[in-house]
PDB file of C-alpha atoms in Angstrom:
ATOM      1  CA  UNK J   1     -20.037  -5.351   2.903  1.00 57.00           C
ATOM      2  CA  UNK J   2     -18.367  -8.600   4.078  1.00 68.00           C
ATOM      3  CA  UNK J   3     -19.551 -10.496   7.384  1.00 80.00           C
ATOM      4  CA  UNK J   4     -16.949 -12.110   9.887  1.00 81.00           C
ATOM      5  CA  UNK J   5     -18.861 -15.401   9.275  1.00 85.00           C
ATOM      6  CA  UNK J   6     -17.610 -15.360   5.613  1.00 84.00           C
ATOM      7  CA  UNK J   7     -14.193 -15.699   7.033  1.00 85.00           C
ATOM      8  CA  UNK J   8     -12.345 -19.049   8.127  1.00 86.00           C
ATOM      9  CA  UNK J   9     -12.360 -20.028  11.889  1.00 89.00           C
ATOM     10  CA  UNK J  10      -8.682 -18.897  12.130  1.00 86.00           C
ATOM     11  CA  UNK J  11      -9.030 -15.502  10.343  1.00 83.00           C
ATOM     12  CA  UNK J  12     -12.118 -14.899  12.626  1.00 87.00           C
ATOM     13  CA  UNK J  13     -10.285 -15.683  15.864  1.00 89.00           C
ATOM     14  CA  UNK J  14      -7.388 -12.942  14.861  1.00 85.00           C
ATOM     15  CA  UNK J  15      -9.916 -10.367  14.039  1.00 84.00           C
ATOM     16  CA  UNK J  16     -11.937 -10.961  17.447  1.00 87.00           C
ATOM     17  CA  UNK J  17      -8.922 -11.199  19.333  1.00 90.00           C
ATOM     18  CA  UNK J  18      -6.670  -8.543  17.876  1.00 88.00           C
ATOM     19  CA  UNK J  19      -5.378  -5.641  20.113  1.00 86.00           C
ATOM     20  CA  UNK J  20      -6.032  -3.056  16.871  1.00 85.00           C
ATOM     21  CA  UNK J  21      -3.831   0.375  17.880  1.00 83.00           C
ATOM     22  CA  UNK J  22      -5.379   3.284  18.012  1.00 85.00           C
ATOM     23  CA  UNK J  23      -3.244   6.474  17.174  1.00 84.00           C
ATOM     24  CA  UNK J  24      -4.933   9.587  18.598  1.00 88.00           C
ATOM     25  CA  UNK J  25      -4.146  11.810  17.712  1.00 89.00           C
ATOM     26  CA  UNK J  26      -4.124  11.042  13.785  1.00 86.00           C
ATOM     27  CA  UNK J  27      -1.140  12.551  11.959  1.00 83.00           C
ATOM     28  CA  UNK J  28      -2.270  14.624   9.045  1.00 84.00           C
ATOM     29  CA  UNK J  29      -0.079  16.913   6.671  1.00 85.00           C
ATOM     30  CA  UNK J  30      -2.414  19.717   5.477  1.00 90.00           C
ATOM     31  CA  UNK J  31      -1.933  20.308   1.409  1.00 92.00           C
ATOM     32  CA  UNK J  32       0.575  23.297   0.592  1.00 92.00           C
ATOM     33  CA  UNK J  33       0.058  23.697  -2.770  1.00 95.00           C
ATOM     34  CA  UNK J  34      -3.134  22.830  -4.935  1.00 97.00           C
ATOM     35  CA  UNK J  35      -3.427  19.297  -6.276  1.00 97.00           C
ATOM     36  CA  UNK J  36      -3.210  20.732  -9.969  1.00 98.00           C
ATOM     37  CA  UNK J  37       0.614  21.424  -8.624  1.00 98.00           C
ATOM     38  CA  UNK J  38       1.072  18.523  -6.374  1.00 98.00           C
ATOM     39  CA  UNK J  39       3.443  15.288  -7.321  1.00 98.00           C
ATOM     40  CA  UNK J  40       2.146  12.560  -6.357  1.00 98.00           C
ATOM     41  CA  UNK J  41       3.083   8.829  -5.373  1.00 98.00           C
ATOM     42  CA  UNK J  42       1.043   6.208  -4.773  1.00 98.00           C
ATOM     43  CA  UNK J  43       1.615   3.607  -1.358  1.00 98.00           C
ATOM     44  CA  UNK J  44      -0.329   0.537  -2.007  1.00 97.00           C
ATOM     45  CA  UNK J  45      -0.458  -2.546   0.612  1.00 95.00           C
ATOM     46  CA  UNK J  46      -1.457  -5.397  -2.072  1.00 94.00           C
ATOM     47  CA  UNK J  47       1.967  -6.559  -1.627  1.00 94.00           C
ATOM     48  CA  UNK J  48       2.943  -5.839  -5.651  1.00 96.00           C
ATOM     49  CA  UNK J  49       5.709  -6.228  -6.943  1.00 97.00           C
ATOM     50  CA  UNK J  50       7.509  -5.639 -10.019  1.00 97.00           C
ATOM     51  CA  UNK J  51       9.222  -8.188 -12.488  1.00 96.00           C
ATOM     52  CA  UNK J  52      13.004  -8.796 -11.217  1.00 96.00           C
ATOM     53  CA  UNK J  53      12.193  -7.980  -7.487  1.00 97.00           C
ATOM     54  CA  UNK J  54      12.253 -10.508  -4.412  1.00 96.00           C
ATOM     55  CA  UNK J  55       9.165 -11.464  -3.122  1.00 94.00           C
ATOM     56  CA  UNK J  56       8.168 -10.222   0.112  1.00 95.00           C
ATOM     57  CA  UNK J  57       8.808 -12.962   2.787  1.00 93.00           C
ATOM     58  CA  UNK J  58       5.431 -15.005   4.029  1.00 88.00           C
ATOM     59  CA  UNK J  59       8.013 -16.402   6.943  1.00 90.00           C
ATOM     60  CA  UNK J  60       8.280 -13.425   8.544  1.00 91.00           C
ATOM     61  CA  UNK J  61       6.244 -13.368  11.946  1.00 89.00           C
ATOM     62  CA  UNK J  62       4.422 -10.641  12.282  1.00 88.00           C
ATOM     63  CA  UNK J  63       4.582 -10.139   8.722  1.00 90.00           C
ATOM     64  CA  UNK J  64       7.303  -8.811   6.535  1.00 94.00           C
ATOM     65  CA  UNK J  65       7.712  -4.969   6.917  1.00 95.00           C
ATOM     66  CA  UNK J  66       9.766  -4.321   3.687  1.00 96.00           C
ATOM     67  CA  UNK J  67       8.510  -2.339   0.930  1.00 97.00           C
ATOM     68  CA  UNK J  68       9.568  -2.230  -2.830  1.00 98.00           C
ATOM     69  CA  UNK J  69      10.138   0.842  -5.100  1.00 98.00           C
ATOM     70  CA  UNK J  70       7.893   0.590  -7.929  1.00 98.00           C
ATOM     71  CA  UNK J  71       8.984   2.829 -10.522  1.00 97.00           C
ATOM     72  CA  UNK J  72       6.802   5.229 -12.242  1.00 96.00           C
ATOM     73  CA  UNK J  73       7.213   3.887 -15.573  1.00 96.00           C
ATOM     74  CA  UNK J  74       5.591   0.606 -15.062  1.00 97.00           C
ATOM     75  CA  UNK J  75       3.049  -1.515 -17.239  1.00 96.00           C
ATOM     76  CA  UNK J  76       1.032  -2.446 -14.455  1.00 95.00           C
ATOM     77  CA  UNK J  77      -0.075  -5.310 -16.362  1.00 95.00           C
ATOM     78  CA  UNK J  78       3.527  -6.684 -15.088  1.00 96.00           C
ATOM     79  CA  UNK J  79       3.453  -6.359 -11.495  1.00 96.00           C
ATOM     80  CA  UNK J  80       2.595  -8.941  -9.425  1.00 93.00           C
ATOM     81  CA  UNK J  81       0.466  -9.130  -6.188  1.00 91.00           C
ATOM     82  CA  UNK J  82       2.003 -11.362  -3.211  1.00 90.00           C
ATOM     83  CA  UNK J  83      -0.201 -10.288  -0.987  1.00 88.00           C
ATOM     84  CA  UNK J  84      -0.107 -13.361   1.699  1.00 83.00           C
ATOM     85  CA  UNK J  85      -3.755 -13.052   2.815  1.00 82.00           C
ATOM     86  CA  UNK J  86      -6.166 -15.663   2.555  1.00 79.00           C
ATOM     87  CA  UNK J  87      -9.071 -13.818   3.700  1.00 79.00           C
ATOM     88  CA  UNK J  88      -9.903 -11.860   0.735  1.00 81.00           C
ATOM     89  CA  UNK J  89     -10.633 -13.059  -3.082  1.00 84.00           C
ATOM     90  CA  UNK J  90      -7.541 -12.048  -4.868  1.00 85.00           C
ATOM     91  CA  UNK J  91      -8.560 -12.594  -8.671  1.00 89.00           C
ATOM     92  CA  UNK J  92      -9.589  -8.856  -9.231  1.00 89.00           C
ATOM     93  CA  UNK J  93      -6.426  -7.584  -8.359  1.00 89.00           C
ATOM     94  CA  UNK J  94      -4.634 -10.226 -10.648  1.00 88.00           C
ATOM     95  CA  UNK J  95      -6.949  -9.062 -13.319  1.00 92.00           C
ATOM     96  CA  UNK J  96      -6.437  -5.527 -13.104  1.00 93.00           C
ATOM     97  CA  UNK J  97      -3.500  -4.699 -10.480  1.00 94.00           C
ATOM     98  CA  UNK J  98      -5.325  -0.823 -10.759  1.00 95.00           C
ATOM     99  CA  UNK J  99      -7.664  -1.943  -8.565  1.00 94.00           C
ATOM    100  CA  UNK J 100      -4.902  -1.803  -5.731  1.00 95.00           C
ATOM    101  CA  UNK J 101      -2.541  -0.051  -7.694  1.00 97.00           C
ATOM    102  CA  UNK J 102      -3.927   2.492  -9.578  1.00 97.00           C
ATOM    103  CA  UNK J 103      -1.162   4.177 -11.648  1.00 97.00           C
ATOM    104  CA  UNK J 104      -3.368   4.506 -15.100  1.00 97.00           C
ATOM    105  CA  UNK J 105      -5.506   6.585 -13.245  1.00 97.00           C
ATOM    106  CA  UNK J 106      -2.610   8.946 -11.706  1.00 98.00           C
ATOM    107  CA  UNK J 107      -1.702   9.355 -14.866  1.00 98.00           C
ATOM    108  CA  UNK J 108      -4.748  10.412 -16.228  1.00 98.00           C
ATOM    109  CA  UNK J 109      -5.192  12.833 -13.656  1.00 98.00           C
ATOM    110  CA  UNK J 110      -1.346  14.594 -14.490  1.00 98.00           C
ATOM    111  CA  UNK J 111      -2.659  14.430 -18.439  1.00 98.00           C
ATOM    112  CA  UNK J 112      -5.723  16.132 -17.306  1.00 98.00           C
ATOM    113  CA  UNK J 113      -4.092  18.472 -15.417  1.00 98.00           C
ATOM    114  CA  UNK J 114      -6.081  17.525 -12.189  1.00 98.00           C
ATOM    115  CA  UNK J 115      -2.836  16.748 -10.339  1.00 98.00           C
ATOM    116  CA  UNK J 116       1.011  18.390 -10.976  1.00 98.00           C
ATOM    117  CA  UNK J 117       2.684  15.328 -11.812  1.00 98.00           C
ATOM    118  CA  UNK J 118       3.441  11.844 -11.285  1.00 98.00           C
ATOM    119  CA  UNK J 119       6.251  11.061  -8.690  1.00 98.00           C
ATOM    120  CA  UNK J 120       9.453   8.712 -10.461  1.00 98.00           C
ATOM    121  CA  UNK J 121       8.674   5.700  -8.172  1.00 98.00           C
ATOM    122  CA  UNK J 122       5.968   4.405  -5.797  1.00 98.00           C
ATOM    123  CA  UNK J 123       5.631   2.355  -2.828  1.00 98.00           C
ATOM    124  CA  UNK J 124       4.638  -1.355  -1.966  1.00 97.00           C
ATOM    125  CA  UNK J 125       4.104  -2.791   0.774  1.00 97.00           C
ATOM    126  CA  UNK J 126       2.471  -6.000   2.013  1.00 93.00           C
ATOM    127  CA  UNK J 127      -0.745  -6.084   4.221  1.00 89.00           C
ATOM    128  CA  UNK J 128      -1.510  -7.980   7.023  1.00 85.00           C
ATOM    129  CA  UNK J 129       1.067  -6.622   9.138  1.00 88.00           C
ATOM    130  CA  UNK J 130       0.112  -7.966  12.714  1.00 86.00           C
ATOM    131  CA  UNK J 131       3.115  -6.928  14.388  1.00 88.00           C
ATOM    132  CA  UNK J 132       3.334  -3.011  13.265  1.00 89.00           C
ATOM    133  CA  UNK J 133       6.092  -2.237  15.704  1.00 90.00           C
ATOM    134  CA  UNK J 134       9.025  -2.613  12.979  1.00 93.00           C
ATOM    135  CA  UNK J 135       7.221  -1.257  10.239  1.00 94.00           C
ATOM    136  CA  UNK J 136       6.380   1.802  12.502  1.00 91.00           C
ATOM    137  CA  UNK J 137       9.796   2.154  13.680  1.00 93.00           C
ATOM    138  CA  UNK J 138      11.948   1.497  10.781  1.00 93.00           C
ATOM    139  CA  UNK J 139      10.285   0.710   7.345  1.00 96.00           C
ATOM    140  CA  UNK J 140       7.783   4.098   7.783  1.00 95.00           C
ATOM    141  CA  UNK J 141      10.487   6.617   8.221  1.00 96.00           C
ATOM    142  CA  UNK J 142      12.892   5.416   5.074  1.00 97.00           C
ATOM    143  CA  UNK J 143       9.547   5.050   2.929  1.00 98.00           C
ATOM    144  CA  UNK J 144       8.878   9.098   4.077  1.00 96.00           C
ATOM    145  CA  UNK J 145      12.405   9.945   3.524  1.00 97.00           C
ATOM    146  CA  UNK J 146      12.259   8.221  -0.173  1.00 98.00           C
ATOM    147  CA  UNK J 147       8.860   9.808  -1.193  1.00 98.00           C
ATOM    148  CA  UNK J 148       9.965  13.709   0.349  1.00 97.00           C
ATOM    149  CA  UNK J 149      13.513  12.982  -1.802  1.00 98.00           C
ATOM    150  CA  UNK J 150      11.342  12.692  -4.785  1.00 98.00           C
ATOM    151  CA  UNK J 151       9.483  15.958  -3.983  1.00 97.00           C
ATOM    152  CA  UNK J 152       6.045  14.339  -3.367  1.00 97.00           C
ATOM    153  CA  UNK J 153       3.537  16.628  -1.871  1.00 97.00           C
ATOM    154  CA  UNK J 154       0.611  13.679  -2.038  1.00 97.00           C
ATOM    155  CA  UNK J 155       1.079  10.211  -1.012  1.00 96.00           C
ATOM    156  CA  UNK J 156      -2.251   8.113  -2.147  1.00 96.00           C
ATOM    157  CA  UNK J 157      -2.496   5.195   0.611  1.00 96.00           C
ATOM    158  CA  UNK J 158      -4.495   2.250  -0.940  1.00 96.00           C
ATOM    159  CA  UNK J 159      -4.763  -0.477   1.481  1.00 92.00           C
ATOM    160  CA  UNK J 160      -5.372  -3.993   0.814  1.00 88.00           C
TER     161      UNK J 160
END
């Protein structure tokens, strides 16, 4: 467990003075189906991305609220993480982007039968999104609409 006074002076001034949101009630889908039946898509915030796709844009204020389709058929040994935070020790995810990412063990779990199947593309987004409003407004919905399109029932969120 990590203590703010591991953090630099900066990073520990945003986290004190922060206005975090608090969404109450939480949103929550109940399952339909069993997760032996259930596609599923994974939504990671490391802020991956996959060889031949921009980089998500550090100059953005607030943080850039794009995502990129990462398509099921990956080796995640390609993908790269962006992810522009410095408060957090990034070499585990550059040695193993499953970690963050985990689409080895998603499919796995569809080869074991545990879950249906593995949806044709994933999400990824970058962290350390201090302005949510956009992302809220306009990224959110189109990432939904692209995941239901694909017939996923389970969206794993892994935030970074």
């Amino acid at each position: 467990m990590g203590d703010l006074a591991e953090f630099s002076l900066p990073v520990r001034l945003l986290l004190r003075t922060y206005r975090w949101r608090r969404i109450d009630p939480v949103p929550w889908a109940p399952l339909r189906k069993p997760l032996a039946e259930s596609r599923i898509a994974l939504v990671s915030s490391a802020g991956f991305i996959a060889p031949g796709q921009p980089s998500f844009d550090d100059s953005v204020r607030g943080g850039d609220v794009s995502f990129r389709d990462i398509p099921s058929a990956i080796d995640v040994s390609t993908l790269v993480e962006t992810h522009r935070s410095e408060s957090f020790d990034h070499s585990g995810l550059a040695r193993d982007p499953n970690v963050a990412f985990p689409i080895d063990r998603v499919r796995e779990l569809a080869q074991r039968g545990r879950i249906g199947t593995v949806a044709p593309r994933h999400l990824s987004f970058m962290g350390s999104i201090t302005a949510p409003g956009r992302l809220i407004r306009d990224t959110a919905p189109e990432a939904a609409r692209r995941l239901a399109a694909d017939g996923v029932d389970v969206a794993l969120l892994v935030p970074v």
